[in-house]
PDB file of C-alpha atoms in Angstrom:
ATOM      1  CA  ASP A  57     132.677  54.607  93.624  1.00  0.00           C
ATOM      2  CA  ALA A  58     131.354  51.100  94.408  1.00  0.00           C
ATOM      3  CA  GLY A  59     129.880  50.697  97.854  1.00  0.00           C
ATOM      4  CA  VAL A  60     129.952  47.693 100.105  1.00  0.00           C
ATOM      5  CA  ILE A  61     128.727  44.688  98.068  1.00  0.00           C
ATOM      6  CA  GLN A  62     126.941  41.856  99.748  1.00  0.00           C
ATOM      7  CA  SER A  63     125.731  38.576  98.154  1.00  0.00           C
ATOM      8  CA  PRO A  64     123.278  37.084  97.927  1.00  0.00           C
ATOM      9  CA  ARG A  65     120.601  39.601  98.486  1.00  0.00           C
ATOM     10  CA  HIS A  66     118.103  36.972  99.575  1.00  0.00           C
ATOM     11  CA  GLU A  67     118.672  33.450 100.758  1.00  0.00           C
ATOM     12  CA  VAL A  68     116.057  30.797 101.624  1.00  0.00           C
ATOM     13  CA  THR A  69     117.185  27.472 102.871  1.00  0.00           C
ATOM     14  CA  GLU A  70     116.081  24.649 105.079  1.00  0.00           C
ATOM     15  CA  MET A  71     117.047  24.132 108.601  1.00  0.00           C
ATOM     16  CA  GLY A  72     120.372  22.273 109.027  1.00  0.00           C
ATOM     17  CA  GLN A  73     121.884  23.563 105.830  1.00  0.00           C
ATOM     18  CA  GLU A  74     125.102  25.523 105.734  1.00  0.00           C
ATOM     19  CA  VAL A  75     124.707  29.187 104.775  1.00  0.00           C
ATOM     20  CA  THR A  76     127.498  31.439 103.545  1.00  0.00           C
ATOM     21  CA  LEU A  77     127.078  35.212 103.259  1.00  0.00           C
ATOM     22  CA  ARG A  78     129.612  37.214 101.384  1.00  0.00           C
ATOM     23  CA  CYS A  79     130.891  40.761 101.555  1.00  0.00           C
ATOM     24  CA  LYS A  80     133.267  42.959  99.594  1.00  0.00           C
ATOM     25  CA  PRO A  81     134.182  46.130 101.480  1.00  0.00           C
ATOM     26  CA  ILE A  82     134.871  49.536  99.927  1.00  0.00           C
ATOM     27  CA  SER A  83     138.344  49.598  98.473  1.00  0.00           C
ATOM     28  CA  GLY A  84     140.755  51.186 100.872  1.00  0.00           C
ATOM     29  CA  HIS A  85     138.676  50.579 103.946  1.00  0.00           C
ATOM     30  CA  ASN A  86     140.508  48.531 106.565  1.00  0.00           C
ATOM     31  CA  SER A  87     137.732  47.772 109.080  1.00  0.00           C
ATOM     32  CA  LEU A  88     134.847  45.461 108.313  1.00  0.00           C
ATOM     33  CA  PHE A  89     131.767  44.733 110.418  1.00  0.00           C
ATOM     34  CA  TRP A  90     129.037  42.074 110.336  1.00  0.00           C
ATOM     35  CA  TYR A  91     125.626  42.965 111.865  1.00  0.00           C
ATOM     36  CA  ARG A  92     122.376  41.141 112.255  1.00  0.00           C
ATOM     37  CA  GLN A  93     119.015  42.959 112.237  1.00  0.00           C
ATOM     38  CA  THR A  94     115.790  41.465 113.685  1.00  0.00           C
ATOM     39  CA  MET A  95     112.556  43.013 114.849  1.00  0.00           C
ATOM     40  CA  MET A  96     113.082  41.780 118.403  1.00  0.00           C
ATOM     41  CA  ARG A  97     116.714  42.693 118.911  1.00  0.00           C
ATOM     42  CA  GLY A  98     117.337  45.476 116.428  1.00  0.00           C
ATOM     43  CA  LEU A  99     120.821  45.872 114.949  1.00  0.00           C
ATOM     44  CA  GLU A 100     123.443  43.818 116.666  1.00  0.00           C
ATOM     45  CA  LEU A 101     127.166  43.740 115.955  1.00  0.00           C
ATOM     46  CA  LEU A 102     128.283  40.173 115.524  1.00  0.00           C
ATOM     47  CA  ILE A 103     132.013  40.588 114.703  1.00  0.00           C
ATOM     48  CA  TYR A 104     134.473  43.105 113.316  1.00  0.00           C
ATOM     49  CA  PHE A 105     137.817  42.945 111.652  1.00  0.00           C
ATOM     50  CA  ASN A 106     140.638  45.431 111.392  1.00  0.00           C
ATOM     51  CA  ASN A 107     143.299  44.848 108.738  1.00  0.00           C
ATOM     52  CA  ASN A 108     141.775  41.394 108.202  1.00  0.00           C
ATOM     53  CA  VAL A 109     142.200  40.378 111.885  1.00  0.00           C
ATOM     54  CA  PRO A 110     139.180  39.672 114.002  1.00  0.00           C
ATOM     55  CA  ILE A 111     139.117  42.254 116.843  1.00  0.00           C
ATOM     56  CA  ASP A 112     135.919  41.524 118.660  1.00  0.00           C
ATOM     57  CA  ASP A 113     133.658  38.512 118.070  1.00  0.00           C
ATOM     58  CA  SER A 114     131.777  38.811 121.350  1.00  0.00           C
ATOM     59  CA  GLY A 115     128.538  39.299 119.469  1.00  0.00           C
ATOM     60  CA  MET A 116     128.681  36.059 117.616  1.00  0.00           C
ATOM     61  CA  PRO A 117     125.754  34.056 119.025  1.00  0.00           C
ATOM     62  CA  GLU A 118     127.253  30.604 119.145  1.00  0.00           C
ATOM     63  CA  ASP A 119     129.662  28.255 117.647  1.00  0.00           C
ATOM     64  CA  ARG A 120     127.408  27.707 114.639  1.00  0.00           C
ATOM     65  CA  PHE A 121     128.494  31.132 113.440  1.00  0.00           C
ATOM     66  CA  SER A 122     131.928  31.804 111.999  1.00  0.00           C
ATOM     67  CA  ALA A 123     133.432  34.647 110.016  1.00  0.00           C
ATOM     68  CA  LYS A 124     136.603  34.986 108.006  1.00  0.00           C
ATOM     69  CA  MET A 125     138.471  37.703 106.224  1.00  0.00           C
ATOM     70  CA  PRO A 126     141.163  36.048 104.049  1.00  0.00           C
ATOM     71  CA  ASN A 127     142.125  39.359 102.407  1.00  0.00           C
ATOM     72  CA  ALA A 128     141.282  43.058 102.404  1.00  0.00           C
ATOM     73  CA  SER A 129     138.641  42.773  99.794  1.00  0.00           C
ATOM     74  CA  PHE A 130     136.522  39.757 100.922  1.00  0.00           C
ATOM     75  CA  SER A 131     134.800  38.429 103.986  1.00  0.00           C
ATOM     76  CA  THR A 132     132.403  35.624 104.667  1.00  0.00           C
ATOM     77  CA  LEU A 133     129.921  34.835 107.415  1.00  0.00           C
ATOM     78  CA  LYS A 134     129.008  31.209 107.722  1.00  0.00           C
ATOM     79  CA  ILE A 135     126.227  29.523 109.709  1.00  0.00           C
ATOM     80  CA  GLN A 136     126.468  25.781 110.060  1.00  0.00           C
ATOM     81  CA  PRO A 137     124.051  24.197 110.802  1.00  0.00           C
ATOM     82  CA  SER A 138     121.374  26.883 110.267  1.00  0.00           C
ATOM     83  CA  GLU A 139     118.278  27.188 112.420  1.00  0.00           C
ATOM     84  CA  PRO A 140     115.012  29.012 111.941  1.00  0.00           C
ATOM     85  CA  ARG A 141     115.985  31.527 114.641  1.00  0.00           C
ATOM     86  CA  ASP A 142     118.887  32.651 112.463  1.00  0.00           C
ATOM     87  CA  SER A 143     116.347  34.221 110.108  1.00  0.00           C
ATOM     88  CA  ALA A 144     117.246  37.933 109.900  1.00  0.00           C
ATOM     89  CA  VAL A 145     118.836  40.569 107.694  1.00  0.00           C
ATOM     90  CA  TYR A 146     122.606  40.436 107.808  1.00  0.00           C
ATOM     91  CA  PHE A 147     124.508  43.551 107.037  1.00  0.00           C
ATOM     92  CA  CYS A 148     128.187  44.070 106.247  1.00  0.00           C
ATOM     93  CA  ALA A 149     129.752  47.472 106.780  1.00  0.00           C
ATOM     94  CA  SER A 150     133.223  48.892 106.183  1.00  0.00           C
ATOM     95  CA  SER A 151     135.104  51.942 107.304  1.00  0.00           C
ATOM     96  CA  LEU A 152     138.459  53.543 107.473  1.00  0.00           C
ATOM     97  CA  TRP A 153     140.120  52.995 110.870  1.00  0.00           C
ATOM     98  CA  GLN A 154     139.842  56.523 112.202  1.00  0.00           C
ATOM     99  CA  ARG A 155     137.530  57.294 114.960  1.00  0.00           C
ATOM    100  CA  ASN A 156     135.294  59.779 113.317  1.00  0.00           C
ATOM    101  CA  GLN A 157     134.911  57.876 110.062  1.00  0.00           C
ATOM    102  CA  PRO A 158     131.400  56.502 109.516  1.00  0.00           C
ATOM    103  CA  GLN A 159     130.597  52.917 108.655  1.00  0.00           C
ATOM    104  CA  HIS A 160     129.237  52.371 105.187  1.00  0.00           C
ATOM    105  CA  PHE A 161     126.691  49.586 104.902  1.00  0.00           C
ATOM    106  CA  GLY A 162     125.888  47.102 102.174  1.00  0.00           C
ATOM    107  CA  ASP A 163     122.333  46.382 101.123  1.00  0.00           C
ATOM    108  CA  GLY A 164     122.098  43.402 103.409  1.00  0.00           C
ATOM    109  CA  THR A 165     121.200  39.743 102.929  1.00  0.00           C
ATOM    110  CA  ARG A 166     117.774  38.730 103.941  1.00  0.00           C
ATOM    111  CA  LEU A 167     118.135  35.153 105.261  1.00  0.00           C
ATOM    112  CA  SER A 168     115.139  32.885 105.743  1.00  0.00           C
ATOM    113  CA  ILE A 169     115.636  29.464 107.413  1.00  0.00           C
ATOM    114  CA  LEU A 170     112.607  27.212 106.952  1.00  0.00           C
TER     115      LEU A 170
ATOM    116  CA  ALA B  13     128.243  49.457 128.692  1.00  0.00           C
ATOM    117  CA  GLN B  14     126.921  52.158 126.418  1.00  0.00           C
ATOM    118  CA  THR B  15     123.199  52.154 125.619  1.00  0.00           C
ATOM    119  CA  VAL B  16     121.144  54.176 123.114  1.00  0.00           C
ATOM    120  CA  THR B  17     117.464  54.795 123.608  1.00  0.00           C
ATOM    121  CA  GLN B  18     115.011  56.035 121.106  1.00  0.00           C
ATOM    122  CA  SER B  19     111.745  56.491 122.897  1.00  0.00           C
ATOM    123  CA  GLN B  20     109.530  57.043 119.868  1.00  0.00           C
ATOM    124  CA  PRO B  21     108.866  53.777 118.028  1.00  0.00           C
ATOM    125  CA  GLU B  22     106.752  55.575 115.399  1.00  0.00           C
ATOM    126  CA  MET B  23     106.122  59.096 114.267  1.00  0.00           C
ATOM    127  CA  SER B  24     104.369  60.789 111.417  1.00  0.00           C
ATOM    128  CA  VAL B  25     104.575  64.226 109.837  1.00  0.00           C
ATOM    129  CA  GLN B  26     102.970  66.107 107.038  1.00  0.00           C
ATOM    130  CA  GLU B  27     104.943  66.845 103.947  1.00  0.00           C
ATOM    131  CA  ALA B  28     106.808  70.183 104.199  1.00  0.00           C
ATOM    132  CA  GLU B  29     106.563  70.280 107.980  1.00  0.00           C
ATOM    133  CA  THR B  30     109.294  69.834 110.587  1.00  0.00           C
ATOM    134  CA  VAL B  31     109.746  66.847 112.827  1.00  0.00           C
ATOM    135  CA  THR B  32     112.165  65.977 115.622  1.00  0.00           C
ATOM    136  CA  LEU B  33     113.312  62.487 116.505  1.00  0.00           C
ATOM    137  CA  SER B  34     114.644  61.861 119.994  1.00  0.00           C
ATOM    138  CA  CYS B  35     117.699  59.979 121.097  1.00  0.00           C
ATOM    139  CA  THR B  36     119.348  59.637 124.506  1.00  0.00           C
ATOM    140  CA  TYR B  37     122.429  57.615 125.398  1.00  0.00           C
ATOM    141  CA  ASP B  38     124.242  56.491 128.446  1.00  0.00           C
ATOM    142  CA  THR B  39     128.042  56.556 128.695  1.00  0.00           C
ATOM    143  CA  SER B  40     130.782  57.365 131.084  1.00  0.00           C
ATOM    144  CA  GLU B  41     133.090  58.401 128.242  1.00  0.00           C
ATOM    145  CA  ASN B  42     133.866  62.071 127.591  1.00  0.00           C
ATOM    146  CA  ASN B  43     134.904  61.727 123.959  1.00  0.00           C
ATOM    147  CA  TYR B  44     132.691  59.895 121.447  1.00  0.00           C
ATOM    148  CA  TYR B  45     130.779  60.146 118.191  1.00  0.00           C
ATOM    149  CA  LEU B  46     127.104  60.109 117.480  1.00  0.00           C
ATOM    150  CA  PHE B  47     125.388  59.275 114.245  1.00  0.00           C
ATOM    151  CA  TRP B  48     121.940  59.133 112.672  1.00  0.00           C
ATOM    152  CA  TYR B  49     121.348  56.495 110.055  1.00  0.00           C
ATOM    153  CA  LYS B  50     118.314  56.241 107.764  1.00  0.00           C
ATOM    154  CA  GLN B  51     116.904  52.877 106.557  1.00  0.00           C
ATOM    155  CA  PRO B  52     114.228  53.311 103.868  1.00  0.00           C
ATOM    156  CA  PRO B  53     112.029  50.417 102.761  1.00  0.00           C
ATOM    157  CA  SER B  54     114.795  49.447 100.305  1.00  0.00           C
ATOM    158  CA  ARG B  55     116.700  48.280 103.415  1.00  0.00           C
ATOM    159  CA  GLN B  56     119.860  50.291 102.799  1.00  0.00           C
ATOM    160  CA  MET B  57     121.489  51.899 105.856  1.00  0.00           C
ATOM    161  CA  ILE B  58     122.397  55.451 104.871  1.00  0.00           C
ATOM    162  CA  LEU B  59     124.369  57.856 107.066  1.00  0.00           C
ATOM    163  CA  VAL B  60     122.349  61.045 107.608  1.00  0.00           C
ATOM    164  CA  ILE B  61     124.527  63.099 109.938  1.00  0.00           C
ATOM    165  CA  ARG B  62     127.292  62.747 112.562  1.00  0.00           C
ATOM    166  CA  GLN B  63     128.473  64.734 115.578  1.00  0.00           C
ATOM    167  CA  GLU B  64     131.740  64.677 117.471  1.00  0.00           C
ATOM    168  CA  ALA B  65     131.148  65.055 121.182  1.00  0.00           C
ATOM    169  CA  TYR B  66     134.022  67.580 121.572  1.00  0.00           C
ATOM    170  CA  LYS B  67     132.329  69.986 119.181  1.00  0.00           C
ATOM    171  CA  GLN B  68     129.825  72.298 120.714  1.00  0.00           C
ATOM    172  CA  GLN B  69     128.321  73.320 117.387  1.00  0.00           C
ATOM    173  CA  ASN B  70     125.496  71.252 116.216  1.00  0.00           C
ATOM    174  CA  ALA B  71     125.973  69.412 112.974  1.00  0.00           C
ATOM    175  CA  THR B  72     123.877  70.344 109.956  1.00  0.00           C
ATOM    176  CA  GLU B  73     123.395  68.568 106.581  1.00  0.00           C
ATOM    177  CA  ASN B  74     120.968  70.406 104.341  1.00  0.00           C
ATOM    178  CA  ARG B  75     117.454  69.777 105.786  1.00  0.00           C
ATOM    179  CA  PHE B  76     118.801  67.629 108.604  1.00  0.00           C
ATOM    180  CA  SER B  77     120.246  69.112 111.837  1.00  0.00           C
ATOM    181  CA  VAL B  78     120.883  67.816 115.331  1.00  0.00           C
ATOM    182  CA  ASN B  79     120.422  69.238 118.806  1.00  0.00           C
ATOM    183  CA  PHE B  80     123.327  67.833 120.806  1.00  0.00           C
ATOM    184  CA  GLN B  81     123.032  68.312 124.546  1.00  0.00           C
ATOM    185  CA  LYS B  82     126.114  66.694 126.047  1.00  0.00           C
ATOM    186  CA  ALA B  83     125.274  67.270 129.681  1.00  0.00           C
ATOM    187  CA  ALA B  84     121.765  65.745 129.128  1.00  0.00           C
ATOM    188  CA  LYS B  85     123.202  62.993 126.882  1.00  0.00           C
ATOM    189  CA  SER B  86     120.663  63.851 124.275  1.00  0.00           C
ATOM    190  CA  PHE B  87     121.084  63.840 120.485  1.00  0.00           C
ATOM    191  CA  SER B  88     117.866  64.658 118.643  1.00  0.00           C
ATOM    192  CA  LEU B  89     117.458  64.831 114.832  1.00  0.00           C
ATOM    193  CA  LYS B  90     115.401  67.619 113.244  1.00  0.00           C
ATOM    194  CA  ILE B  91     114.141  67.172 109.683  1.00  0.00           C
ATOM    195  CA  SER B  92     112.928  70.380 108.109  1.00  0.00           C
ATOM    196  CA  ASP B  93     110.639  70.658 105.127  1.00  0.00           C
ATOM    197  CA  SER B  94     109.907  66.905 105.278  1.00  0.00           C
ATOM    198  CA  GLN B  95     109.653  65.091 101.966  1.00  0.00           C
ATOM    199  CA  LEU B  96     107.986  61.823 101.062  1.00  0.00           C
ATOM    200  CA  GLY B  97     111.405  60.288 100.478  1.00  0.00           C
ATOM    201  CA  ASP B  98     112.206  60.884 104.166  1.00  0.00           C
ATOM    202  CA  THR B  99     109.865  58.049 105.084  1.00  0.00           C
ATOM    203  CA  ALA B 100     112.152  55.471 106.708  1.00  0.00           C
ATOM    204  CA  MET B 101     113.405  53.944 109.907  1.00  0.00           C
ATOM    205  CA  TYR B 102     115.898  56.245 111.654  1.00  0.00           C
ATOM    206  CA  PHE B 103     118.568  54.849 113.928  1.00  0.00           C
ATOM    207  CA  CYS B 104     120.648  56.742 116.380  1.00  0.00           C
ATOM    208  CA  ALA B 105     124.119  55.298 117.006  1.00  0.00           C
ATOM    209  CA  PHE B 106     127.046  55.850 119.395  1.00  0.00           C
ATOM    210  CA  MET B 107     130.721  55.129 119.089  1.00  0.00           C
ATOM    211  CA  THR B 108     133.452  55.690 121.618  1.00  0.00           C
ATOM    212  CA  GLN B 109     136.504  57.669 120.544  1.00  0.00           C
ATOM    213  CA  GLY B 110     139.052  55.399 122.178  1.00  0.00           C
ATOM    214  CA  GLY B 111     139.299  51.623 121.955  1.00  0.00           C
ATOM    215  CA  SER B 112     136.610  49.749 120.035  1.00  0.00           C
ATOM    216  CA  GLU B 113     135.085  50.952 116.849  1.00  0.00           C
ATOM    217  CA  LYS B 114     131.787  49.399 117.788  1.00  0.00           C
ATOM    218  CA  LEU B 115     128.652  51.237 116.839  1.00  0.00           C
ATOM    219  CA  VAL B 116     125.788  50.847 119.376  1.00  0.00           C
ATOM    220  CA  PHE B 117     122.402  51.378 117.817  1.00  0.00           C
ATOM    221  CA  GLY B 118     119.047  52.407 119.246  1.00  0.00           C
ATOM    222  CA  LYS B 119     115.992  50.423 118.374  1.00  0.00           C
ATOM    223  CA  GLY B 120     114.957  53.000 115.741  1.00  0.00           C
ATOM    224  CA  THR B 121     112.041  55.298 115.012  1.00  0.00           C
ATOM    225  CA  LYS B 122     109.762  54.632 112.129  1.00  0.00           C
ATOM    226  CA  LEU B 123     108.946  57.950 110.408  1.00  0.00           C
ATOM    227  CA  THR B 124     106.125  58.330 107.953  1.00  0.00           C
ATOM    228  CA  VAL B 125     105.838  61.471 105.894  1.00  0.00           C
ATOM    229  CA  ASN B 126     102.245  61.961 104.706  1.00  0.00           C
ATOM    230  CA  PRO B 127     101.275  63.811 101.547  1.00  0.00           C
TER     231      PRO B 127
END
């Protein structure tokens, strides 16, 4: 079975540019999560969706960040404009909406903002 | 708010030996779930083992087992017969049973298995 698929795997761009990260969850999963991982702050939940609806976006750092889930098989995380402090690994994860079901992670996108 | 603490930033173990990674958490909830995830250098986040708080029996998955002490809010991971492929960052994570599906992660423990 295909796991969570993220693209791109690496992204290097200049400050001020728009960045779009993409995620395809596991088929049949109805919850989707975006995390950011840095050395200083560890793994932080940015936002999560259930049945394509954003449930909690309290972790989104500021208005420059936005996330969408137009359908059950696709989500995007956008940063506009990007800043060097946004450099991190961004993970997408999906799960089945039942309390004891684990989250399955994609391979992450390593984002570098110059 | 729930917090997860992993007090050992780094650990090392010889191949074939046993190592225990510590995790404590803080919550006022009675029902919740605990997880250990492994992140090897390849960067994947891989679920190692999970525990439901209402179960007294400690979870076991092959060479991996946990020591769950609910009263002490402790959830340690024991790796038996350590293998070189166990070298990775290990993250302890907490999720409440009711309400949000949020996973709260600890800062991680970097484990190195030496030949």
